[in-house]
Coordinates of C-alpha atoms in Angstrom, one line a residue:
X1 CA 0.0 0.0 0.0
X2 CA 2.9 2.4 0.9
X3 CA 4.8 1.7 -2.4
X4 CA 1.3 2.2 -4.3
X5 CA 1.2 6.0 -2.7
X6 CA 4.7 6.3 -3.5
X7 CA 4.1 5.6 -7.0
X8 CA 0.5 8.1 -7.4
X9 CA 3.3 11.3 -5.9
X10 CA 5.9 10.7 -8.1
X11 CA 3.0 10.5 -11.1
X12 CA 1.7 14.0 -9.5
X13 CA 5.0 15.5 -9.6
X14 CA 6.1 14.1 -13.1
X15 CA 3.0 15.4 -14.2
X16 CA 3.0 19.0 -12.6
X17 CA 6.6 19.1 -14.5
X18 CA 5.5 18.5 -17.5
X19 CA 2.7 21.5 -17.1
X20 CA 5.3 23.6 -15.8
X21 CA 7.7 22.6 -18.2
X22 CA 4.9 23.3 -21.1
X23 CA 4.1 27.0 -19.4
X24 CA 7.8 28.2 -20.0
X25 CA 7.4 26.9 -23.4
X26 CA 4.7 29.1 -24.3
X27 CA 6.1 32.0 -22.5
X28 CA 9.4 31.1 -24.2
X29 CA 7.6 31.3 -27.8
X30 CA 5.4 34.3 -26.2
X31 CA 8.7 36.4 -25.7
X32 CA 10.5 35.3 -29.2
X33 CA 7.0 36.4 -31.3
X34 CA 6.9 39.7 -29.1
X35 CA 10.9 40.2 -29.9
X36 CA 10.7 39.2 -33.7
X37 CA 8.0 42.0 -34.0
X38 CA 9.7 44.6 -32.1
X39 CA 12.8 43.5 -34.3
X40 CA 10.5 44.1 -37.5
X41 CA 9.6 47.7 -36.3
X42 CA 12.6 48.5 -35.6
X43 CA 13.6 47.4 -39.1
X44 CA 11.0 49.8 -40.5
X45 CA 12.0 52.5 -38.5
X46 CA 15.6 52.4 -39.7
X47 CA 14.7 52.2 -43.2
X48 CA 12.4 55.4 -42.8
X49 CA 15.3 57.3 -41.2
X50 CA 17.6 56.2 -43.6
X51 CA 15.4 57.3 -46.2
X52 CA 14.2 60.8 -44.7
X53 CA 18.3 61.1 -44.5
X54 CA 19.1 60.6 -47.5
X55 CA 16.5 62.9 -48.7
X56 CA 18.2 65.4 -46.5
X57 CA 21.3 65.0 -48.1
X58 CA 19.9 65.5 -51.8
X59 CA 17.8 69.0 -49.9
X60 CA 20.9 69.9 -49.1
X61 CA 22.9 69.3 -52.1
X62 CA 20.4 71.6 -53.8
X63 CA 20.9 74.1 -51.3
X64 CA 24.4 74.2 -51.9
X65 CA 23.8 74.3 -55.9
X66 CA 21.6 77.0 -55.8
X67 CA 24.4 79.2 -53.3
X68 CA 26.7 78.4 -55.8
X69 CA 24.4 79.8 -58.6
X70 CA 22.8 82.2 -56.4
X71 CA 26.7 83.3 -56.0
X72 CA 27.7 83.1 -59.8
X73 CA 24.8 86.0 -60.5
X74 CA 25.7 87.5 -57.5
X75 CA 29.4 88.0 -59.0
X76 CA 27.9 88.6 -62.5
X77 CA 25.9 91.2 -61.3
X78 CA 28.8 93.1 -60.0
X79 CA 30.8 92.7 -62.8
X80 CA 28.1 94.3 -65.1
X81 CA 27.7 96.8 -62.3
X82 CA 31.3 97.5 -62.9
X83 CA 31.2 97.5 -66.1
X84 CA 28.3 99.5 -66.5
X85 CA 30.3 102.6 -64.1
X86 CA 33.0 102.2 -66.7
X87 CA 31.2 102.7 -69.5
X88 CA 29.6 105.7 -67.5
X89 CA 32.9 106.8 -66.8
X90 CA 34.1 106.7 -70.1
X91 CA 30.9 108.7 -71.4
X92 CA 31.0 111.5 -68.5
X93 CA 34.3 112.0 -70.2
X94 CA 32.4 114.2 -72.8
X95 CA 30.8 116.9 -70.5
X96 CA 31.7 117.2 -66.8
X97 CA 28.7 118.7 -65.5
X98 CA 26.5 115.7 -66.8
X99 CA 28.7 113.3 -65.4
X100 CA 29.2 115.1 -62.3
X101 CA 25.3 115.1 -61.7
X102 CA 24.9 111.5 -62.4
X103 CA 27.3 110.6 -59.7
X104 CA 25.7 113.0 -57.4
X105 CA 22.5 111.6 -58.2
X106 CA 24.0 107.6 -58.1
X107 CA 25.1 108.8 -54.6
X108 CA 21.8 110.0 -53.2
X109 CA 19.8 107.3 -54.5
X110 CA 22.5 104.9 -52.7
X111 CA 22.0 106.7 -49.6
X112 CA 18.4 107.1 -49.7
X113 CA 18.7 103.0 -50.2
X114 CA 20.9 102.7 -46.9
X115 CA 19.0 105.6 -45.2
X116 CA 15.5 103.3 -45.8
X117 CA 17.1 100.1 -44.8
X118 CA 18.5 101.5 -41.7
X119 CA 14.9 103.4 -40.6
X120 CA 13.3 99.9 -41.5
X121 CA 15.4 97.9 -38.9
X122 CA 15.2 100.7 -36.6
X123 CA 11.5 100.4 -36.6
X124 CA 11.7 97.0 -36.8
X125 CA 13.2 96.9 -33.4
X126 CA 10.9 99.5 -32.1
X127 CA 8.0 97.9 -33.1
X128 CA 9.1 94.7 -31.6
X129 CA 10.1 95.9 -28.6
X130 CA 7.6 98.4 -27.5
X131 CA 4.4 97.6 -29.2
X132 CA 4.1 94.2 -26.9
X133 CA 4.0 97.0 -23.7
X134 CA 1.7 99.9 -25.1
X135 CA -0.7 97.2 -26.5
X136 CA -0.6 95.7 -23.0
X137 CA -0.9 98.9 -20.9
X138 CA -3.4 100.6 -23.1
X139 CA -5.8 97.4 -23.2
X140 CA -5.1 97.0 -19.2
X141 CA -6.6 100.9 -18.7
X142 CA -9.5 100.5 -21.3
X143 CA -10.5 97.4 -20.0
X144 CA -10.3 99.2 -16.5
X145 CA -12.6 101.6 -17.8
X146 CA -16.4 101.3 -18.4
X147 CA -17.5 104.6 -20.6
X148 CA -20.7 104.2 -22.8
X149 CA -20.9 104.0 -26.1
X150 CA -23.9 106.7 -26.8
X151 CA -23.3 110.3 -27.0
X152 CA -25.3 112.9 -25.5
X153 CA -26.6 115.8 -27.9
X154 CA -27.5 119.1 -27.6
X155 CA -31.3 119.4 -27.2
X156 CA -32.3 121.9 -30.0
X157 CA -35.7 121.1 -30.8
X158 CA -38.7 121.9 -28.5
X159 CA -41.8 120.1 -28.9
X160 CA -45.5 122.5 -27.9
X161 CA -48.1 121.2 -25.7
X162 CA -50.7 122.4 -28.6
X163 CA -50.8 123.5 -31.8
X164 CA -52.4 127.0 -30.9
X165 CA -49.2 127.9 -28.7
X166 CA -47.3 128.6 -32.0
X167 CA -49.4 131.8 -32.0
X168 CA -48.3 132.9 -28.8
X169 CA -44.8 132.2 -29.2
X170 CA -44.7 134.2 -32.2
X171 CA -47.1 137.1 -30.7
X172 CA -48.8 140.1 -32.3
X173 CA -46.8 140.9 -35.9
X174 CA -43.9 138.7 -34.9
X175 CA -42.9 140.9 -31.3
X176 CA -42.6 137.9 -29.1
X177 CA -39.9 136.4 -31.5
X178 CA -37.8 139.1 -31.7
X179 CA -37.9 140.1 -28.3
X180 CA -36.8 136.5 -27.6
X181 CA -34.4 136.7 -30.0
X182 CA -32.9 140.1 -28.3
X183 CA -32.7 138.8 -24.9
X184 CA -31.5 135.1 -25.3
X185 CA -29.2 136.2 -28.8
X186 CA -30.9 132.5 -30.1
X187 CA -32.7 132.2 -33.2
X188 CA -36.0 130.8 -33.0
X189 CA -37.1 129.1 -35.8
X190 CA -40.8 128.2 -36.5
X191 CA -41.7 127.0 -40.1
X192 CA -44.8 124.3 -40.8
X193 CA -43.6 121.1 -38.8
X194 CA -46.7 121.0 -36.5
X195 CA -46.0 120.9 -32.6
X196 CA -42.2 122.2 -33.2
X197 CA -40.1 124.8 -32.9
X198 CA -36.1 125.1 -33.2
X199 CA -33.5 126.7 -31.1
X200 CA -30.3 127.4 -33.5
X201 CA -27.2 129.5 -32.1
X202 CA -23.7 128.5 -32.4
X203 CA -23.2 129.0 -28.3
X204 CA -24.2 126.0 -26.6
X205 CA -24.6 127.5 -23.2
X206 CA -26.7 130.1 -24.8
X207 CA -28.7 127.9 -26.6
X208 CA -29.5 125.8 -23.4
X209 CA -30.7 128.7 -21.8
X210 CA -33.0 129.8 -24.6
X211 CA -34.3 126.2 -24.2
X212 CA -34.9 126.4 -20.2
X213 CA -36.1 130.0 -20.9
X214 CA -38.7 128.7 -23.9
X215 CA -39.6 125.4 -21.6
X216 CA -40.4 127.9 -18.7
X217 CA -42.5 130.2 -20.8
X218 CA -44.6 127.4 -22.0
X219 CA -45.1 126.1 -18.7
X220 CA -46.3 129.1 -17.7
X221 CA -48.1 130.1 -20.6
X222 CA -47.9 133.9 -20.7
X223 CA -45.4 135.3 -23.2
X224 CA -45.2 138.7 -23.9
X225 CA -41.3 140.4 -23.7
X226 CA -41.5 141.6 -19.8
X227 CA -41.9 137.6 -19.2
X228 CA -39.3 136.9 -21.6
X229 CA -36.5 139.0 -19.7
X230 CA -37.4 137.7 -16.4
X231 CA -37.7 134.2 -17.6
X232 CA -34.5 134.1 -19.3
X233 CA -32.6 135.8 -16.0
X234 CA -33.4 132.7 -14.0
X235 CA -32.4 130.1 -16.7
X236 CA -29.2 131.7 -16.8
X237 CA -28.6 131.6 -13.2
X238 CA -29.5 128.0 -13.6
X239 CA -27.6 127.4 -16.6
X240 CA -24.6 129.6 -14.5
X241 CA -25.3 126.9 -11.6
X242 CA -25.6 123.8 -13.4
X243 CA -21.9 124.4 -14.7
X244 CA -20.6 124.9 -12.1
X245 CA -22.2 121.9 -10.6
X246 CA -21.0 119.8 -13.7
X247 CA -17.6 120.7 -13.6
X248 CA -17.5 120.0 -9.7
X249 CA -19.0 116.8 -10.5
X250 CA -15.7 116.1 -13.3
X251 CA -13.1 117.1 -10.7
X252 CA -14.8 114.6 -7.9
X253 CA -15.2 111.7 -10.6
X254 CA -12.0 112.3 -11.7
X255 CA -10.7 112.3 -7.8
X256 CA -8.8 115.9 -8.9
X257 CA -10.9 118.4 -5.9
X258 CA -9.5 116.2 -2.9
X259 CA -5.5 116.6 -4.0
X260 CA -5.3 119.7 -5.8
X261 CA -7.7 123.0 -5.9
X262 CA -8.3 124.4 -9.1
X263 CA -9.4 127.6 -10.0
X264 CA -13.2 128.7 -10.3
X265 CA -12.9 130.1 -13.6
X266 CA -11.5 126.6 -14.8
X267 CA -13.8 124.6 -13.0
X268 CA -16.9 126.6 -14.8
X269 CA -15.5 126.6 -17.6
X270 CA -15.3 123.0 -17.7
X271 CA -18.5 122.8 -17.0
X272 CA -20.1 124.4 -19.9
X273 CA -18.8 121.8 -21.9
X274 CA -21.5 119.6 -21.1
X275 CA -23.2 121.3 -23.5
X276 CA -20.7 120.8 -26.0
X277 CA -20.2 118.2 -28.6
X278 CA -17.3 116.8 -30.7
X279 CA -18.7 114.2 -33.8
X280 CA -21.5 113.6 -31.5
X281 CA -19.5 113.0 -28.6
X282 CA -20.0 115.0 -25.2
X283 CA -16.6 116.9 -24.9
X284 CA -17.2 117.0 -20.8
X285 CA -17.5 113.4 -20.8
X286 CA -14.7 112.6 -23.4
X287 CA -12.5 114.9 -20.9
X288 CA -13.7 112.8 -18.0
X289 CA -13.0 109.4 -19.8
X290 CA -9.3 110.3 -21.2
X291 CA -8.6 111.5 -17.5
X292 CA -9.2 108.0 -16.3
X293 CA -7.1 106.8 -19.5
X294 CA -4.3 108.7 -18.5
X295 CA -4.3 108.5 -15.0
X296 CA -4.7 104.1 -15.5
X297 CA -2.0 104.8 -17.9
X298 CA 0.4 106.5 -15.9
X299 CA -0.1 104.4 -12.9
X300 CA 1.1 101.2 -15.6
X301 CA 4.2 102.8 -16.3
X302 CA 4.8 104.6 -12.9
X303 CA 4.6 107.7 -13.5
X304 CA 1.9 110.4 -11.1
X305 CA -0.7 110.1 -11.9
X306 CA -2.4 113.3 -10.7
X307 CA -0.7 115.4 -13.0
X308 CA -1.8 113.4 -15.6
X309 CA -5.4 113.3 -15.0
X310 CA -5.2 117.3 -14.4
X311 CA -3.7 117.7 -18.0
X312 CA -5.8 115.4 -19.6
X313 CA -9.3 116.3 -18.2
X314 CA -8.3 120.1 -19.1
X315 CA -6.7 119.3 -22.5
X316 CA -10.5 120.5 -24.2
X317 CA -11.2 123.0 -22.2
X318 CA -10.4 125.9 -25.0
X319 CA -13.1 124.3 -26.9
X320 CA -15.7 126.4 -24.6
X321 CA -13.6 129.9 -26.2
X322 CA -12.3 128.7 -29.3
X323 CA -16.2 130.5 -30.9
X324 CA -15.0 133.7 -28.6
X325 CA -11.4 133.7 -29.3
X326 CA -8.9 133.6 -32.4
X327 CA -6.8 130.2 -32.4
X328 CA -6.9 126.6 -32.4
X329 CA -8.4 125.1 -29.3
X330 CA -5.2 123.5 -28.1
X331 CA -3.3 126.8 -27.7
X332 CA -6.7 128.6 -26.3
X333 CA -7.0 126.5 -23.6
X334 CA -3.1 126.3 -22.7
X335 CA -2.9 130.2 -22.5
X336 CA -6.3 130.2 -20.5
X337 CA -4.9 127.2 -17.9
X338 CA -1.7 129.1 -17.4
X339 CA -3.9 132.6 -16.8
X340 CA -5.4 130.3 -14.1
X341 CA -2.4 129.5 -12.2
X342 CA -2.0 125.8 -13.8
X343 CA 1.5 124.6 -13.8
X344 CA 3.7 124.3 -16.7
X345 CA 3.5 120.4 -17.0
X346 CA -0.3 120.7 -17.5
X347 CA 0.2 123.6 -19.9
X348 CA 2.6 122.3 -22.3
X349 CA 0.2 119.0 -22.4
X350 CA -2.5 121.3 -23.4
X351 CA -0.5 122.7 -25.7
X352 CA 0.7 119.6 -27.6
X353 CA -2.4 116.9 -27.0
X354 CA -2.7 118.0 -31.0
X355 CA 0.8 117.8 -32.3
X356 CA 0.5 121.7 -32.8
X357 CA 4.1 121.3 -31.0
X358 CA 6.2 118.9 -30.1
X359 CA 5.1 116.9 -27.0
X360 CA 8.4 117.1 -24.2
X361 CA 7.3 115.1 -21.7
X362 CA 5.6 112.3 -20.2
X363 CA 2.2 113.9 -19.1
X364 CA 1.9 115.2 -23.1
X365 CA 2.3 111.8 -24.4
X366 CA -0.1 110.4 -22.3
X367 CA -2.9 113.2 -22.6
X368 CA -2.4 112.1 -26.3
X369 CA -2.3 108.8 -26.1
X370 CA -5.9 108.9 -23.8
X371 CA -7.7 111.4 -26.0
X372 CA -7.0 109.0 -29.1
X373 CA -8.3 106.3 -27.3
X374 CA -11.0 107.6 -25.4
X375 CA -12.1 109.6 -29.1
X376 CA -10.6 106.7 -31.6
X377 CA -13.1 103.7 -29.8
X378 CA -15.5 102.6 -31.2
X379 CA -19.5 104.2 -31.0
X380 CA -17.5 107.4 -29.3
X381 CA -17.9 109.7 -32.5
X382 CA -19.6 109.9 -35.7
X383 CA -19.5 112.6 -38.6
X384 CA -21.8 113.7 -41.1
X385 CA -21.8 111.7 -44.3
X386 CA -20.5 114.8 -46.8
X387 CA -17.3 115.3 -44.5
X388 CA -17.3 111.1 -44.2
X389 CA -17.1 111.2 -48.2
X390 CA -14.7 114.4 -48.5
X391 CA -12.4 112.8 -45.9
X392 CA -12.5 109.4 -48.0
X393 CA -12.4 111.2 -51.6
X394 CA -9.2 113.4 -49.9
X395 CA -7.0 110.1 -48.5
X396 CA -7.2 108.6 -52.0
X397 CA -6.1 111.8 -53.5
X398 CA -3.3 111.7 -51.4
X399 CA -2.0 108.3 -51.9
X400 CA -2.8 108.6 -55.6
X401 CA -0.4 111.3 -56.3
X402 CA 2.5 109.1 -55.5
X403 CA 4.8 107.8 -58.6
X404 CA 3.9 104.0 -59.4
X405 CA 0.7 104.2 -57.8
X406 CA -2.2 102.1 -59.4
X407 CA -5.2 101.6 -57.3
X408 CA -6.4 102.9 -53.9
X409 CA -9.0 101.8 -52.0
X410 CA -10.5 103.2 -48.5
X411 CA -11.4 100.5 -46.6
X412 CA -12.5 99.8 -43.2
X413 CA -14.7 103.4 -43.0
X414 CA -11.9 105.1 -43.7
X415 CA -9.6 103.3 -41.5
X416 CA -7.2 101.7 -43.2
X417 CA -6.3 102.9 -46.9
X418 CA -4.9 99.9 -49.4
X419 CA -2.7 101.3 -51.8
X420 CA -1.6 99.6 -54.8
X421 CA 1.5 100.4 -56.6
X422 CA 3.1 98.4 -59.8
X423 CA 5.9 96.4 -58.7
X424 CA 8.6 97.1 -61.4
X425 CA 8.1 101.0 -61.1
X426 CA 7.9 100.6 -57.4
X427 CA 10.4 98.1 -55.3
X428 CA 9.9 97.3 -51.4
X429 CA 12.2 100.2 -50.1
X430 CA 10.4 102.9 -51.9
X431 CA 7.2 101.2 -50.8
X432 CA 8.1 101.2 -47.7
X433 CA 9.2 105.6 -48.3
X434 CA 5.5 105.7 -50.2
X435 CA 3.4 104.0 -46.9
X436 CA 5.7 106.8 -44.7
X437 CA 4.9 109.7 -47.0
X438 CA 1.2 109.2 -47.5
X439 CA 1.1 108.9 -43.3
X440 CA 2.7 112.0 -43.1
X441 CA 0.5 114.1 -45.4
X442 CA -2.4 112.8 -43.8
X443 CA -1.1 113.5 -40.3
X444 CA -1.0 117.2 -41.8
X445 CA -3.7 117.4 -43.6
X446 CA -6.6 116.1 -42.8
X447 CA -8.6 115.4 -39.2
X448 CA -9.7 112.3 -37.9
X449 CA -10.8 110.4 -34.7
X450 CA -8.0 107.5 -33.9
X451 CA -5.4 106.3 -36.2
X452 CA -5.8 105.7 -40.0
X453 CA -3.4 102.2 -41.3
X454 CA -1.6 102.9 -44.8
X455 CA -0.3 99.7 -46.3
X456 CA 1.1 99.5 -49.7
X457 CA 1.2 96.2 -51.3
X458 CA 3.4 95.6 -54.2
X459 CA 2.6 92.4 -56.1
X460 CA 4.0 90.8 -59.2
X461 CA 3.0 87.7 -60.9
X462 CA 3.8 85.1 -63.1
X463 CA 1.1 83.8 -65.9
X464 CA 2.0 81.3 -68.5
X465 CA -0.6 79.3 -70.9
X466 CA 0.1 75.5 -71.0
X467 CA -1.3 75.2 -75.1

């Protein structure tokens, strides 16, 4: 019985060999399958390498070919360059005047040459260096800045409670107009529309208080030229008050009253620009939003910022005299800040937020840069469409009158101006001189809200027929 177990173990054992055995087997074969494909993918892999390199290789050797031919014309080229100055040479020899011009002229046209390729890299390197931080600190204060979109205008139409009131506004052979017209200095305007009559002076705070005084009288109902006077006394106090008020309300929004007094001549003054508009945009609250521009602004690049909001909310301010006073507005207002015992900083800003002279310092720039943006956005302004179509008409004039010009177009409302030029009259340095030139004339010439893009494209093709 004992040899029987004996022999049933040693069966067990021979046959858990043989399983064990016939496990490595398969593992065996597994690992051999798994190392043949690995081998074969490798295999590929090589021969896509080999191939990419040797396709490399022939890339290359065409590279080289072409240096070498590209080198050959090169030397050509010089040689017929050389040859071409002797042959000039040996011509001049006839008259020296002529062939003194030409080398004078071969000379500047050389150095014009240099001169572009050395303002292109300079710009170049300008561009790429300090557009990245402008874009970045003038997005960072306009985004920091919630203005709205829709302008105020000034109210010049009054609408009458009745039809019949029309007689009484006009009174007995026409008296109550012109006494109206006496007191307030506002022509009243009554024609056929029913239930309307118009206000139309080119002073807006005298126009506004024609309108209080007209509102008040139809209120009221009796109009006759003693009730005229006395009505139009009280709307200007009120018109006198709510300036003042408004320009008190700028200097708190701006935060200007709690670190700096200003004087109460300004600060009225300021405030009859609430009346005011600019392409339909409320000069007050365009001085108001470039303030907060420029202060945002200044506080990116760390620079005060108080001085900076003072120049910029006052840089429109001679736009409430420029209808009393000889001048451009910029220099108006810079010769009435300085009468007001404003500081020289804040005057000169005034003075240049226009380019009428060159901008010096920081607080200049940056009252420019914030009225562009603040009037340059978009819904801030609009114009009327004949000075929309002159303005359009005039920028393709300009760019038109250049040598090698073909086409122009005015795109982008007058935004961005494509000009078209033929590219053997015209090669990439001159239009680079043409897309500088035809800024510069418009910078001079014409006047816009924001910036206008000039881009010359030059553009040659090849055409063949396959017959």
């Amino acid at each position: 019985m004992g040899i029987a177990q004996g022999t049933e173990t040693g069966s067990s054992l021979l046959l858990a060999a043989g399983v064990l055995i016939g496990a490595l087997v398969l593992v065996l074969a597994a690992g051999f399958l798994m190392l043949r494909q690995r081998r074969a993918e490798l295999d590929r892999r090589e021969a896509r390498l080999t191939s990419e390199l040797h396709r490399l290789h022939q890339h290359e050797d065409e590279l080289a070919a072409r240096a070498a031919e590209s080198e050959r014309v090169r030397g050509e080229l010089a040689d017929q360059a050389a040859e071409n100055r002797r042959l000039l040479e040996h011509t001049a020899g006839l008259t020296a005047a002529q062939a003194r011009e030409e080398i004078v002229r071969t000379a500047e046209s050389e150095a014009r040459r240099e001169a572009a390729l050395t303002v292109r890299e300079i710009e170049r390197r300008a561009v790429t260096e300090g557009e990245g931080r402008a874009r970045e600190i003038i997005a960072a204060s306009v985004q920091r800045l919630a203005a709205e979109h829709t302008a105020d205008t000034v109210v010049t139409t009054l609408r009458l409670p009745s039809e019949d009131m029309k007689g009484r506004v006009i009174g007995r052979e026409g008296r109550n107009i012109r006494a109206f017209e006496a007191v307030t200095g506002v022509n009243l305007i009554v024609d056929d529309t029913p239930g309307l009559v118009q206000l139309s002076c080119f002073d807006p705070v005298r126009r506004e208080s024609a309108r209080l005084t007209l509102e008040a009288l139809l209120v009221d109902g009796r109009i006759h030229p003693a009730r005229i006077e006395e009505a139009h006394e009280r709307s200007r106090a009120e018109v006198e008050r709510l300036c003042v008020r408004a320009g008190e309300d700028a200097l708190l929004t701006v935060g200007i009253g709690a670190s700096g007094e200003m004087s109460p001549e300004l600060v009225r003054t300021l405030g009859t620009l609430r009346y005011r508009t600019s392409y339909g945009q409320n000069v007050l609250g365009h001085l108001v939003e470039s303030a907060h521009l420029a202060g945002m602004m200044a506080a990116e690049i760390g620079v005060d910022p108080e001085p900076v909001r003072r120049a910029a909310l006052l840089h429109d301010i001679g736009k409430a005299l420029s209808h009393r006073v000889p001048g451009s507005h910029a220099a108006i207002g810079a010769e009435f800040a300085r009468r007001h015992g404003e500081t020289e900083e804040v005057v000169h800003a005034i003075a240049a937020h226009h380019g009428e002279i060159e901008a010096k310092t920081v607080e200049a720039v940056l009252t420019q840069a914030a009225d562009a943006c603040s009037a340059g956005r978009p819904g801030a302004r609009k114009e009327s469409v004949e000075a929309y179509v002159r303005r359009l008409e005039r920028l393709e004039e300009i760019a038109r009158a250049h040598e090698g010009v073909t086409k122009v177009y005015a795109m982008q409302a007058g935004r961005e101006v494509r000009v078209m030029v033929q590219p053997e009259a015209v090669d990439d340095l001159r239009a680079q001189e043409i897309a500088r030139e035809v800024a510069r004339q418009v910078r001079e010439e014409l006047t816009y809200p924001g910036q206008i893009r000039i881009t010359v494209v030059r553009e040659s093709r090849a055409t063949e027929v396959a017959r």
